[in-house]
Tab-separated table of C-alpha atoms and ligand atoms in Angstrom:
chain	number	residue	atom	x	y	z
T	1	UNK	CA	-15.939	21.541	-7.508
T	2	UNK	CA	-16.919	18.371	-5.840
T	3	UNK	CA	-19.669	18.308	-3.284
T	4	UNK	CA	-19.378	15.069	-1.390
T	5	UNK	CA	-22.469	14.284	0.649
T	6	UNK	CA	-22.345	11.491	3.209
T	7	UNK	CA	-25.615	9.590	2.930
T	8	UNK	CA	-25.019	7.051	5.693
T	9	UNK	CA	-22.376	5.649	7.999
T	10	UNK	CA	-22.725	2.190	9.437
T	11	UNK	CA	-20.827	-0.724	10.928
T	12	UNK	CA	-20.703	-3.994	9.016
T	13	UNK	CA	-20.082	-7.039	11.183
T	14	UNK	CA	-18.974	-10.511	10.182
T	15	UNK	CA	-21.805	-12.879	9.435
T	16	UNK	CA	-20.764	-14.925	12.454
T	17	UNK	CA	-18.023	-14.508	15.031
T	18	UNK	CA	-16.311	-16.979	17.321
T	19	UNK	CA	-17.258	-16.798	20.963
T	20	UNK	CA	-13.596	-17.136	21.920
T	21	UNK	CA	-11.902	-14.319	19.936
T	22	UNK	CA	-8.525	-15.057	18.364
T	23	UNK	CA	-5.781	-12.703	19.515
T	24	UNK	CA	-3.022	-11.728	17.121
T	25	UNK	CA	0.307	-10.684	18.591
T	26	UNK	CA	2.199	-7.994	16.750
T	27	UNK	CA	5.766	-8.353	15.485
T	28	UNK	CA	8.381	-5.592	15.282
T	29	UNK	CA	7.436	-5.050	11.598
T	30	UNK	CA	3.798	-4.571	12.535
T	31	UNK	CA	4.628	-2.208	15.382
T	32	UNK	CA	6.901	-0.251	13.075
T	33	UNK	CA	3.654	1.040	11.489
T	34	UNK	CA	2.078	2.042	14.821
T	35	UNK	CA	2.259	5.771	14.103
T	36	UNK	CA	1.728	5.591	10.344
T	37	UNK	CA	-1.437	6.589	8.617
T	38	UNK	CA	-3.720	3.999	7.075
T	39	UNK	CA	-2.735	3.262	3.477
T	40	UNK	CA	-5.711	4.145	1.295
T	41	UNK	CA	-6.658	2.921	-2.148
T	42	UNK	CA	-9.708	3.298	-4.327
T	43	UNK	CA	-11.126	1.664	-7.410
T	44	UNK	CA	-13.163	3.495	-10.012
T	45	UNK	CA	-16.028	1.514	-11.512
T	46	UNK	CA	-18.512	2.183	-14.284
T	47	UNK	CA	-22.043	3.087	-13.250
T	48	UNK	CA	-24.210	0.146	-12.229
T	49	UNK	CA	-27.688	-0.373	-13.621
T	50	UNK	CA	-29.848	2.248	-11.828
T	51	UNK	CA	-32.343	-0.512	-10.948
T	52	UNK	CA	-29.775	-2.269	-8.750
T	53	UNK	CA	-29.337	-1.091	-5.212
T	54	UNK	CA	-25.638	-1.818	-4.798
T	55	UNK	CA	-25.259	-0.760	-1.163
T	56	UNK	CA	-27.186	-3.646	0.471
T	57	UNK	CA	-25.402	-6.098	-1.828
T	58	UNK	CA	-22.005	-4.672	-0.985
T	59	UNK	CA	-22.737	-4.780	2.731
T	60	UNK	CA	-24.067	-8.324	2.875
T	61	UNK	CA	-21.183	-9.695	0.815
T	62	UNK	CA	-18.743	-7.695	2.942
T	63	UNK	CA	-20.205	-9.314	6.020
T	64	UNK	CA	-19.499	-12.758	4.548
T	65	UNK	CA	-15.986	-11.740	3.475
T	66	UNK	CA	-15.305	-10.517	7.022
T	67	UNK	CA	-16.368	-13.888	8.378
T	68	UNK	CA	-13.450	-15.388	6.475
T	69	UNK	CA	-11.023	-12.489	7.000
T	70	UNK	CA	-12.091	-11.963	10.615
T	71	UNK	CA	-8.948	-10.099	11.804
T	72	UNK	CA	-10.136	-7.001	9.882
T	73	UNK	CA	-13.324	-6.956	11.968
T	74	UNK	CA	-11.388	-6.881	15.239
T	75	UNK	CA	-9.911	-4.044	17.230
T	76	UNK	CA	-6.463	-2.987	18.319
T	77	UNK	CA	-6.089	-3.397	22.089
T	78	UNK	CA	-3.516	-1.411	24.023
T	79	UNK	CA	-2.396	-2.536	27.472
T	80	UNK	CA	-0.310	-0.209	29.601
T	81	UNK	CA	2.255	-2.093	31.654
T	82	UNK	CA	2.351	-0.028	34.828
T	83	UNK	CA	5.633	-1.141	36.305
T	84	UNK	CA	7.908	-0.061	33.440
T	85	UNK	CA	6.056	2.708	31.541
T	86	UNK	CA	5.600	0.574	28.486
T	87	UNK	CA	2.583	-0.465	26.490
T	88	UNK	CA	1.764	-3.603	24.548
T	89	UNK	CA	-0.606	-4.108	21.651
T	90	UNK	CA	-2.554	-6.937	20.129
T	91	UNK	CA	-5.393	-7.375	17.684
T	92	UNK	CA	-8.456	-8.884	19.292
T	93	UNK	CA	-10.564	-10.549	16.584
T	94	UNK	CA	-13.820	-9.879	18.427
T	95	UNK	CA	-16.112	-9.251	15.460
T	96	UNK	CA	-16.644	-5.562	16.311
T	97	UNK	CA	-17.005	-4.837	12.606
T	98	UNK	CA	-15.831	-2.259	10.096
T	99	UNK	CA	-16.952	1.241	9.237
T	100	UNK	CA	-18.826	1.648	5.965
T	101	UNK	CA	-19.662	5.076	4.525
T	102	UNK	CA	-22.069	5.632	1.654
T	103	UNK	CA	-21.584	8.982	-0.080
T	104	UNK	CA	-22.573	10.790	-3.212
T	105	UNK	CA	-20.720	13.257	-5.474
T	106	UNK	CA	-23.066	13.721	-8.392
T	107	UNK	CA	-21.131	16.577	-9.966
T	108	UNK	CA	-18.031	14.439	-10.511
T	109	UNK	CA	-17.702	12.289	-13.586
T	110	UNK	CA	-15.388	9.392	-14.331
T	111	UNK	CA	-13.377	11.545	-16.731
T	112	UNK	CA	-12.570	14.074	-13.999
T	113	UNK	CA	-10.536	11.239	-12.461
T	114	UNK	CA	-9.273	9.562	-15.648
T	115	UNK	CA	-8.275	12.746	-17.466
T	116	UNK	CA	-7.493	15.376	-14.834
T	117	UNK	CA	-6.269	18.861	-15.715
T	118	UNK	CA	-2.493	18.790	-16.483
T	119	UNK	CA	-2.408	15.139	-15.428
T	120	UNK	CA	-2.367	16.157	-11.763
T	121	UNK	CA	-4.324	13.815	-9.489
T	122	UNK	CA	-7.176	16.150	-8.435
T	123	UNK	CA	-7.467	17.258	-4.819
T	124	UNK	CA	-11.174	16.536	-4.603
T	125	UNK	CA	-10.299	12.846	-4.797
T	126	UNK	CA	-9.138	13.050	-1.173
T	127	UNK	CA	-12.742	13.382	-0.081
T	128	UNK	CA	-13.614	10.023	-1.596
T	129	UNK	CA	-11.323	8.331	0.942
T	130	UNK	CA	-12.633	7.333	4.367
T	131	UNK	CA	-9.581	7.336	6.651
T	132	UNK	CA	-7.752	10.618	6.039
T	133	UNK	CA	-5.353	11.235	8.882
T	134	UNK	CA	-6.239	8.013	10.745
T	135	UNK	CA	-3.192	6.374	12.292
T	136	UNK	CA	-2.682	2.737	13.239
T	137	UNK	CA	-2.523	3.605	16.947
T	138	UNK	CA	-5.881	5.435	16.899
T	139	UNK	CA	-7.689	2.189	17.623
T	140	UNK	CA	-10.437	2.693	15.043
T	141	UNK	CA	-12.108	0.236	12.700
T	142	UNK	CA	-9.167	-1.725	11.258
T	143	UNK	CA	-10.492	-1.195	7.792
T	144	UNK	CA	-12.876	1.510	6.629
T	145	UNK	CA	-14.803	1.777	3.380
T	146	UNK	CA	-16.360	4.592	1.457
T	147	UNK	CA	-18.552	3.980	-1.559
T	148	UNK	CA	-19.082	7.251	-3.428
T	149	UNK	CA	-21.633	7.394	-6.211
T	150	UNK	CA	-20.567	9.686	-9.046
T	151	UNK	CA	-22.463	11.085	-12.005
T	152	UNK	CA	-21.502	8.161	-14.204
T	153	UNK	CA	-19.567	5.784	-11.981
T	154	UNK	CA	-18.792	4.532	-8.482
T	155	UNK	CA	-15.624	4.915	-6.462
T	156	UNK	CA	-14.979	2.231	-3.834
T	157	UNK	CA	-12.252	3.399	-1.475
T	158	UNK	CA	-10.771	1.937	1.674
T	159	UNK	CA	-8.119	2.545	4.265
T	160	UNK	CA	-6.643	-0.194	6.420
T	161	UNK	CA	-4.372	-0.646	9.369
T	162	UNK	CA	-0.982	-1.795	8.081
T	163	UNK	CA	-0.261	-3.632	11.332
T	164	UNK	CA	-3.045	-6.092	10.517
T	165	UNK	CA	-2.385	-6.739	6.853
T	166	UNK	CA	-0.041	-5.852	4.045
T	167	UNK	CA	-1.030	-5.277	0.435
T	168	UNK	CA	-0.838	-8.937	-0.414
T	169	UNK	CA	-3.282	-9.959	2.352
T	170	UNK	CA	-5.452	-6.934	1.734
T	171	UNK	CA	-5.984	-7.728	-1.958
T	172	UNK	CA	-6.710	-11.333	-1.209
T	173	UNK	CA	-9.521	-10.141	1.081
T	174	UNK	CA	-10.775	-7.656	-1.515
T	175	UNK	CA	-10.746	-10.313	-4.269
T	176	UNK	CA	-12.816	-12.590	-2.012
T	177	UNK	CA	-15.297	-9.824	-1.239
T	178	UNK	CA	-15.893	-8.933	-4.900
T	179	UNK	CA	-16.217	-12.604	-5.802
T	180	UNK	CA	-18.829	-13.193	-3.093
T	181	UNK	CA	-20.733	-10.116	-4.246
T	182	UNK	CA	-20.600	-11.196	-7.899
T	183	UNK	CA	-21.560	-14.837	-7.390
T	184	UNK	CA	-23.912	-14.372	-4.419
T	185	UNK	CA	-22.550	-17.248	-2.377
T	186	UNK	CA	-25.051	-19.086	-0.234
T	187	UNK	CA	-24.852	-18.055	3.393
T	188	UNK	CA	-24.921	-21.566	4.779
T	189	UNK	CA	-22.237	-22.930	2.542
T	190	UNK	CA	-18.713	-23.194	3.835
T	191	UNK	CA	-17.128	-20.281	2.067
T	192	UNK	CA	-13.495	-21.239	1.738
T	193	UNK	CA	-10.699	-22.852	3.701
T	194	UNK	CA	-10.068	-21.174	7.046
T	195	UNK	CA	-7.732	-18.217	7.036
T	196	UNK	CA	-4.116	-19.158	7.521
T	197	UNK	CA	-2.678	-16.985	10.282
T	198	UNK	CA	0.979	-16.264	10.682
T	199	UNK	CA	1.560	-17.584	14.216
T	200	UNK	CA	4.556	-16.457	16.227
T	201	UNK	CA	7.676	-17.205	14.223
T	202	UNK	CA	10.247	-15.257	16.223
T	203	UNK	CA	11.994	-17.722	18.519
T	204	UNK	CA	13.744	-16.035	21.404
T	205	UNK	CA	11.576	-12.905	21.303
T	206	UNK	CA	8.943	-12.641	24.027
T	207	UNK	CA	5.499	-11.373	23.204
T	208	UNK	CA	3.627	-9.177	23.641
T	209	UNK	CA	6.476	-6.784	22.930
T	210	UNK	CA	6.795	-3.884	25.376
T	211	UNK	CA	7.191	-0.417	23.878
T	212	UNK	CA	8.005	2.755	25.825
T	213	UNK	CA	4.798	4.815	26.145
T	214	UNK	CA	6.558	7.823	24.610
T	215	UNK	CA	6.943	5.881	21.347
T	216	UNK	CA	3.285	4.953	21.189
T	217	UNK	CA	1.566	8.301	21.033
T	218	UNK	CA	0.794	10.052	17.757
T	219	UNK	CA	3.415	12.610	16.704
T	220	UNK	CA	2.472	16.149	17.609
T	221	UNK	CA	4.492	18.108	15.075
T	222	UNK	CA	3.754	17.976	11.384
T	223	UNK	CA	6.307	16.522	8.985
T	224	UNK	CA	9.060	18.610	7.437
T	225	UNK	CA	7.616	18.881	3.954
T	226	UNK	CA	4.250	20.557	3.988
T	227	UNK	CA	1.865	18.486	1.921
T	228	UNK	CA	0.647	21.570	0.050
T	229	UNK	CA	3.869	21.576	-1.979
T	230	UNK	CA	3.331	18.001	-3.043
T	231	UNK	CA	1.529	16.925	-6.165
T	232	UNK	CA	0.778	13.582	-7.726
T	233	UNK	CA	0.670	12.232	-11.246
T	234	UNK	CA	0.129	8.748	-12.573
T	235	UNK	CA	2.963	7.550	-14.795
T	236	UNK	CA	2.367	4.689	-17.197
T	237	UNK	CA	4.850	2.178	-18.579
T	238	UNK	CA	3.541	0.047	-21.416
T	239	UNK	CA	4.519	-3.580	-21.816
T	240	UNK	CA	6.857	-2.525	-24.643
T	241	UNK	CA	8.403	0.275	-22.528
T	242	UNK	CA	9.043	-2.243	-19.754
T	243	UNK	CA	10.718	-4.834	-21.941
T	244	UNK	CA	12.873	-2.154	-23.576
T	245	UNK	CA	13.938	-0.844	-20.162
T	246	UNK	CA	14.687	-4.341	-18.962
T	247	UNK	CA	16.920	-5.162	-21.933
T	248	UNK	CA	18.602	-1.750	-21.736
T	249	UNK	CA	19.398	-2.294	-18.041
T	250	UNK	CA	20.643	-5.832	-18.589
T	251	UNK	CA	22.672	-4.695	-21.606
T	252	UNK	CA	24.576	-2.222	-19.440
T	253	UNK	CA	25.798	-4.724	-16.843
T	254	UNK	CA	28.313	-7.563	-17.060
T	255	UNK	CA	27.037	-10.885	-18.368
T	256	UNK	CA	27.058	-12.487	-14.880
T	257	UNK	CA	24.659	-9.843	-13.618
T	258	UNK	CA	22.059	-10.066	-16.373
T	259	UNK	CA	19.133	-10.962	-14.157
T	260	UNK	CA	17.631	-7.550	-13.545
T	261	UNK	CA	13.861	-7.878	-13.420
T	262	UNK	CA	11.290	-5.702	-15.201
T	263	UNK	CA	10.209	-4.034	-11.974
T	264	UNK	CA	13.806	-3.332	-10.961
T	265	UNK	CA	14.459	-1.701	-14.348
T	266	UNK	CA	11.301	0.426	-14.104
T	267	UNK	CA	12.079	1.434	-10.512
T	268	UNK	CA	15.633	2.365	-11.496
T	269	UNK	CA	14.329	4.522	-14.356
T	270	UNK	CA	11.999	6.387	-11.978
T	271	UNK	CA	14.663	6.817	-9.310
T	272	UNK	CA	17.342	8.091	-11.713
T	273	UNK	CA	15.125	10.681	-13.303
T	274	UNK	CA	13.646	11.861	-10.020
T	275	UNK	CA	17.187	12.461	-8.731
T	276	UNK	CA	18.278	14.085	-11.988
T	277	UNK	CA	15.393	16.519	-11.743
T	278	UNK	CA	15.807	17.249	-8.018
T	279	UNK	CA	18.785	19.652	-8.259
T	280	UNK	CA	20.720	18.010	-5.433
T	281	UNK	CA	24.389	18.592	-4.689
T	282	UNK	CA	26.481	15.649	-5.926
T	283	UNK	CA	27.493	14.655	-2.385
T	284	UNK	CA	23.931	14.440	-1.059
T	285	UNK	CA	22.922	10.971	0.057
T	286	UNK	CA	19.866	9.502	-1.662
T	287	UNK	CA	17.836	6.388	-0.879
T	288	UNK	CA	15.458	4.071	-2.590
T	289	UNK	CA	13.284	2.174	-0.100
T	290	UNK	CA	11.360	-0.828	-1.270
T	291	UNK	CA	8.570	-2.418	0.728
T	292	UNK	CA	9.008	-6.133	0.201
T	293	UNK	CA	6.911	-9.175	0.890
T	294	UNK	CA	9.118	-11.345	3.129
T	295	UNK	CA	6.917	-14.491	3.300
T	296	UNK	CA	8.986	-16.619	0.951
T	297	UNK	CA	12.282	-15.194	2.150
T	298	UNK	CA	11.891	-16.423	5.722
T	299	UNK	CA	13.367	-19.708	6.803
T	300	UNK	CA	11.260	-21.766	6.997
T	301	UNK	CA	9.199	-19.737	4.513
T	302	UNK	CA	5.670	-18.716	5.378
T	303	UNK	CA	2.899	-19.803	3.081
T	304	UNK	CA	2.288	-17.304	0.267
T	305	UNK	CA	-1.335	-17.029	1.403
T	306	UNK	CA	-0.455	-16.494	5.043
T	307	UNK	CA	-2.580	-13.582	6.350
T	308	UNK	CA	-0.974	-10.599	8.056
T	309	UNK	CA	1.677	-7.991	7.609
T	310	UNK	CA	5.004	-9.520	6.564
T	311	UNK	CA	6.785	-6.679	4.830
T	312	UNK	CA	10.351	-5.587	5.183
T	313	UNK	CA	12.094	-2.460	3.985
T	314	UNK	CA	15.031	-2.846	1.615
T	315	UNK	CA	17.031	0.380	1.482
T	316	UNK	CA	19.385	1.150	-1.337
T	317	UNK	CA	21.704	4.100	-0.691
T	318	UNK	CA	23.992	6.143	-2.916
T	319	UNK	CA	24.754	9.793	-3.648
T	320	UNK	CA	23.144	12.107	-6.155
T	321	UNK	CA	26.507	12.432	-7.948
T	322	UNK	CA	26.955	8.661	-8.328
T	323	UNK	CA	23.431	8.388	-9.611
T	324	UNK	CA	23.779	11.112	-12.226
T	325	UNK	CA	27.200	9.853	-13.314
T	326	UNK	CA	25.996	6.302	-13.934
T	327	UNK	CA	23.458	4.699	-16.223
T	328	UNK	CA	20.230	2.740	-15.891
T	329	UNK	CA	22.002	-0.624	-15.589
T	330	UNK	CA	24.062	0.591	-12.668
T	331	UNK	CA	21.043	1.906	-10.739
T	332	UNK	CA	19.028	-1.240	-11.491
T	333	UNK	CA	21.890	-3.420	-10.283
T	334	UNK	CA	22.113	-1.443	-7.029
T	335	UNK	CA	18.415	-2.147	-6.490
T	336	UNK	CA	18.812	-5.774	-7.513
T	337	UNK	CA	21.632	-6.285	-4.999
T	338	UNK	CA	19.708	-4.613	-2.172
T	339	UNK	CA	16.704	-6.810	-2.842
T	340	UNK	CA	18.962	-9.873	-2.823
T	341	UNK	CA	20.251	-8.919	0.636
T	342	UNK	CA	16.824	-9.267	2.266
T	343	UNK	CA	17.271	-12.589	3.995
T	344	UNK	CA	15.759	-14.454	6.899
T	345	UNK	CA	18.863	-13.768	8.946
T	346	UNK	CA	18.772	-10.006	8.408
T	347	UNK	CA	15.066	-9.945	9.195
T	348	UNK	CA	15.602	-11.743	12.526
T	349	UNK	CA	18.659	-9.707	13.508
T	350	UNK	CA	16.616	-6.555	12.988
T	351	UNK	CA	13.832	-7.903	15.219
T	352	UNK	CA	16.223	-8.877	18.008
T	353	UNK	CA	17.919	-5.510	18.145
T	354	UNK	CA	14.643	-3.606	17.696
T	355	UNK	CA	12.928	-5.147	20.730
T	356	UNK	CA	15.807	-4.031	22.951
T	357	UNK	CA	15.087	-0.401	22.110
T	358	UNK	CA	11.874	-0.022	20.136
T	359	UNK	CA	11.749	3.087	17.958
T	360	UNK	CA	8.686	3.921	15.949
T	361	UNK	CA	8.948	6.425	13.106
T	362	UNK	CA	6.288	9.141	12.757
T	363	UNK	CA	6.076	8.346	9.090
T	364	UNK	CA	8.151	6.217	6.791
T	365	UNK	CA	9.584	8.935	4.576
T	366	UNK	CA	13.034	10.488	4.943
T	367	UNK	CA	14.391	13.267	2.816
T	368	UNK	CA	15.923	12.577	-0.603
T	369	UNK	CA	14.345	9.182	-0.842
T	370	UNK	CA	11.917	7.411	-3.050
T	371	UNK	CA	9.695	4.844	-1.362
T	372	UNK	CA	8.276	2.109	-3.534
T	373	UNK	CA	5.073	0.526	-2.248
T	374	UNK	CA	2.365	-1.763	-3.580
T	375	UNK	CA	2.929	-4.134	-6.467
T	376	UNK	CA	2.133	-4.655	-10.146
T	377	UNK	CA	1.217	-8.272	-9.294
T	378	UNK	CA	-1.801	-7.438	-7.120
T	379	UNK	CA	-5.119	-8.456	-8.614
T	380	UNK	CA	-6.677	-5.020	-8.966
T	381	UNK	CA	-8.638	-5.245	-12.207
T	382	UNK	CA	-10.137	-8.677	-11.526
T	383	UNK	CA	-12.534	-7.229	-8.933
T	384	UNK	CA	-15.975	-7.300	-10.472
T	385	UNK	CA	-18.775	-6.814	-7.933
T	386	UNK	CA	-21.427	-7.488	-10.525
T	387	UNK	CA	-21.516	-4.400	-12.711
T	388	UNK	CA	-18.187	-4.525	-14.499
T	389	UNK	CA	-14.478	-4.457	-13.807
T	390	UNK	CA	-12.658	-1.414	-12.398
T	391	UNK	CA	-11.486	1.210	-14.850
T	392	UNK	CA	-8.795	2.796	-12.691
T	393	UNK	CA	-7.061	2.551	-9.337
T	394	UNK	CA	-5.832	5.481	-7.259
T	395	UNK	CA	-4.098	5.841	-3.918
T	396	UNK	CA	-5.556	8.231	-1.376
T	397	UNK	CA	-3.870	10.405	1.223
T	398	UNK	CA	-2.055	8.486	3.934
T	399	UNK	CA	1.581	9.198	4.571
T	400	UNK	CA	1.814	10.488	1.091
T	401	UNK	CA	5.257	11.919	1.183
T	402	UNK	CA	7.791	13.394	-1.157
T	403	UNK	CA	9.094	10.512	-3.267
T	404	UNK	CA	6.302	8.042	-2.616
T	405	UNK	CA	5.762	5.756	-5.598
T	406	UNK	CA	2.709	3.526	-5.553
T	407	UNK	CA	3.039	0.824	-8.143
T	408	UNK	CA	0.049	-0.857	-9.776
T	409	UNK	CA	-0.737	-2.980	-12.758
T	410	UNK	CA	-2.168	-0.906	-15.599
T	411	UNK	CA	-5.595	-1.637	-16.964
T	412	UNK	CA	-3.974	-3.157	-20.052
T	413	UNK	CA	-2.239	-6.388	-19.252
T	414	UNK	CA	1.509	-6.068	-18.864
T	415	UNK	CA	1.420	-2.334	-18.152
T	416	UNK	CA	2.633	-0.772	-14.930
T	417	UNK	CA	1.241	2.484	-13.524
T	418	UNK	CA	2.965	4.439	-10.784
T	419	UNK	CA	1.178	7.085	-8.743
T	420	UNK	CA	4.065	9.425	-8.104
T	421	UNK	CA	4.085	11.977	-5.304
T	422	UNK	CA	6.769	14.667	-5.527
T	423	UNK	CA	7.192	18.304	-4.741
T	424	UNK	CA	5.415	20.137	-7.527
T	425	UNK	CA	8.501	21.610	-9.221
T	426	UNK	CA	10.308	18.256	-9.406
T	427	UNK	CA	7.159	16.569	-10.684
T	428	UNK	CA	6.772	19.232	-13.362
T	429	UNK	CA	10.370	18.800	-14.520
T	430	UNK	CA	10.163	15.015	-14.456
T	431	UNK	CA	7.001	14.911	-16.491
T	432	UNK	CA	8.464	17.110	-19.221
T	433	UNK	CA	11.939	15.505	-19.318
T	434	UNK	CA	12.219	14.086	-22.871
T	435	UNK	CA	14.700	11.363	-21.866
T	436	UNK	CA	12.392	10.179	-19.082
T	437	UNK	CA	9.409	10.226	-21.436
T	438	UNK	CA	11.164	8.037	-23.965
T	439	UNK	CA	10.034	5.059	-21.851
T	440	UNK	CA	7.020	6.386	-19.982
T	441	UNK	CA	4.021	8.647	-20.292
T	442	UNK	CA	1.916	10.695	-17.910
T	443	UNK	CA	-1.643	9.372	-17.785
Q	1	NAG	C1	6.712	3.654	-24.653
Q	1	NAG	O1	5.305	3.574	-24.812
Q	1	NAG	C2	4.756	4.626	-25.585
Q	1	NAG	C3	3.250	4.475	-25.577
Q	1	NAG	O2	2.873	3.237	-26.091
Q	1	NAG	C4	5.343	4.570	-27.007
Q	1	NAG	O3	4.860	5.687	-27.745
Q	1	NAG	C5	6.853	4.625	-26.922
Q	1	NAG	O4	7.399	4.457	-28.209
Q	1	NAG	C6	7.371	3.548	-25.998
Q	1	NAG	N1	8.827	3.684	-25.886
Q	1	NAG	C7	9.638	2.625	-25.875
Q	1	NAG	C8	11.107	2.921	-25.838
Q	1	NAG	O5	9.228	1.475	-25.851
Q	2	NAG	C1	18.970	-9.957	-9.227
Q	2	NAG	O1	17.872	-10.450	-8.480
Q	2	NAG	C2	17.557	-11.798	-8.756
Q	2	NAG	C3	16.326	-12.115	-7.944
Q	2	NAG	O2	16.478	-11.714	-6.621
Q	2	NAG	C4	18.723	-12.688	-8.403
Q	2	NAG	O3	18.412	-14.031	-8.754
Q	2	NAG	C5	19.927	-12.230	-9.142
Q	2	NAG	O4	21.043	-12.963	-8.705
Q	2	NAG	C6	20.171	-10.768	-8.931
Q	2	NAG	N1	21.279	-10.332	-9.764
Q	2	NAG	C7	22.331	-9.742	-9.247
Q	2	NAG	C8	23.362	-9.369	-10.215
Q	2	NAG	O5	22.463	-9.535	-8.050
Q	3	NAG	C1	4.552	12.606	5.719
Q	3	NAG	C2	3.373	13.280	5.192
Q	3	NAG	O1	3.420	13.944	4.186
Q	3	NAG	N1	2.251	13.104	5.891
Q	3	NAG	C3	1.009	13.708	5.495
Q	3	NAG	C4	-0.025	12.609	5.494
Q	3	NAG	O2	-1.296	13.173	5.243
Q	3	NAG	C5	-1.726	14.144	6.170
Q	3	NAG	C6	-3.130	14.545	5.786
Q	3	NAG	O3	-3.917	13.429	5.629
Q	3	NAG	C7	-0.804	15.330	6.162
Q	3	NAG	O4	-1.186	16.239	7.150
Q	3	NAG	C8	0.621	14.860	6.416
Q	3	NAG	O5	1.455	15.928	6.173
């Protein structure tokens, strides 16, 4: 249905660049994403005043935002170390710029995205995203934008290299960009304090890290689950649903354990009902993987604002039988304990053993697992470029795998929305399961 016409493709460079480019060395957690696809997100906006030409405004403010967040305007540099068949990588902040696509899809309206048929995230949405299939190791623009003008709205989508930034750093950049665009900051003014980079915090680990060449090339075979069997729906939890789930979970555990958070209760609810509707044998092992911001968990902690990728994976493991035989409180407590185990020590031990034999996954999914990414605390709806706040957020293709849950704040304060990717039959059963729907609804 949707004809997407590319009107222009250009490179936006930072307003100014240093003559001596900063080089960012990559940690084991960065390199872990070497073969993963760019995460992609997009915001749906109302239609701007037809008199305003938004593209030049977006580009000039982007150029200023890139002057502050200069690592995004750099390039990934690969060096092959000839003597031992390894390669090393770094990000050279050389001001090369970012790719910016302007497109038009005048047959698509805002409601085609907000109220899709059967609640299934429509396939045409994929064509509004600029980095489909791009992997971190491809060495392209470290962030890519596509602004698609719709019949009655605008979709601003982007894909970024996860080795350069995690969600927390990405949204801080995006918030700065929209603010510059809205307020039209003077070019000569000092925009904001200089970006705080991470620095090398891994004592005893030499950098650049050397990785066997065989681990650094894109995977040739496609993943086990063909993406055609996968479908996505957005599941909403209202503020009331969340507080009810939280008190239910805490009510089911002993009084010493009553510190299960809202997000842990919501995640546990999703995980339980996905497993219940997956028809697994009781002995099958199931996982819940949570991407976590490690900044404040390191010792000494990194500043909350520190730019870069500082995520760790917390993996909670059980069996389908245990899961079905236990309640919400039990599952939430399992998650709570796993989160509590993510410490500075564990993080460093992982790094030390990883560098001895670097292994890079083709993609982060494994079978029978849910993967929880993104966060309800990101400032998504505060991004006003000058013609109104966003009306929805969606994730685009990019290692979308069976069990991927992308968590966002809802447009109403206190809500949580989860873009849920599952094989179509499990998704269908989940979204019609009355017990699941007691605390959630499909958008
Ligand atoms: C969950 O939210 C929906 C929509 O507001 C509401 O109808 C339902 O009663 C809520 N359920 C609980 C248990 O809070
Ligand atoms: C749950 O997590 C919170 C925050 O990490 C922690 O303070 C609390 O001790 C945890 N509860 C249990 C029972 O592990
Ligand atoms: C793991 C997984 O499902 N990867 C998919 C990521 O997206 C590409 C298309 O953009 C698919 O080909 C992969 O199957």
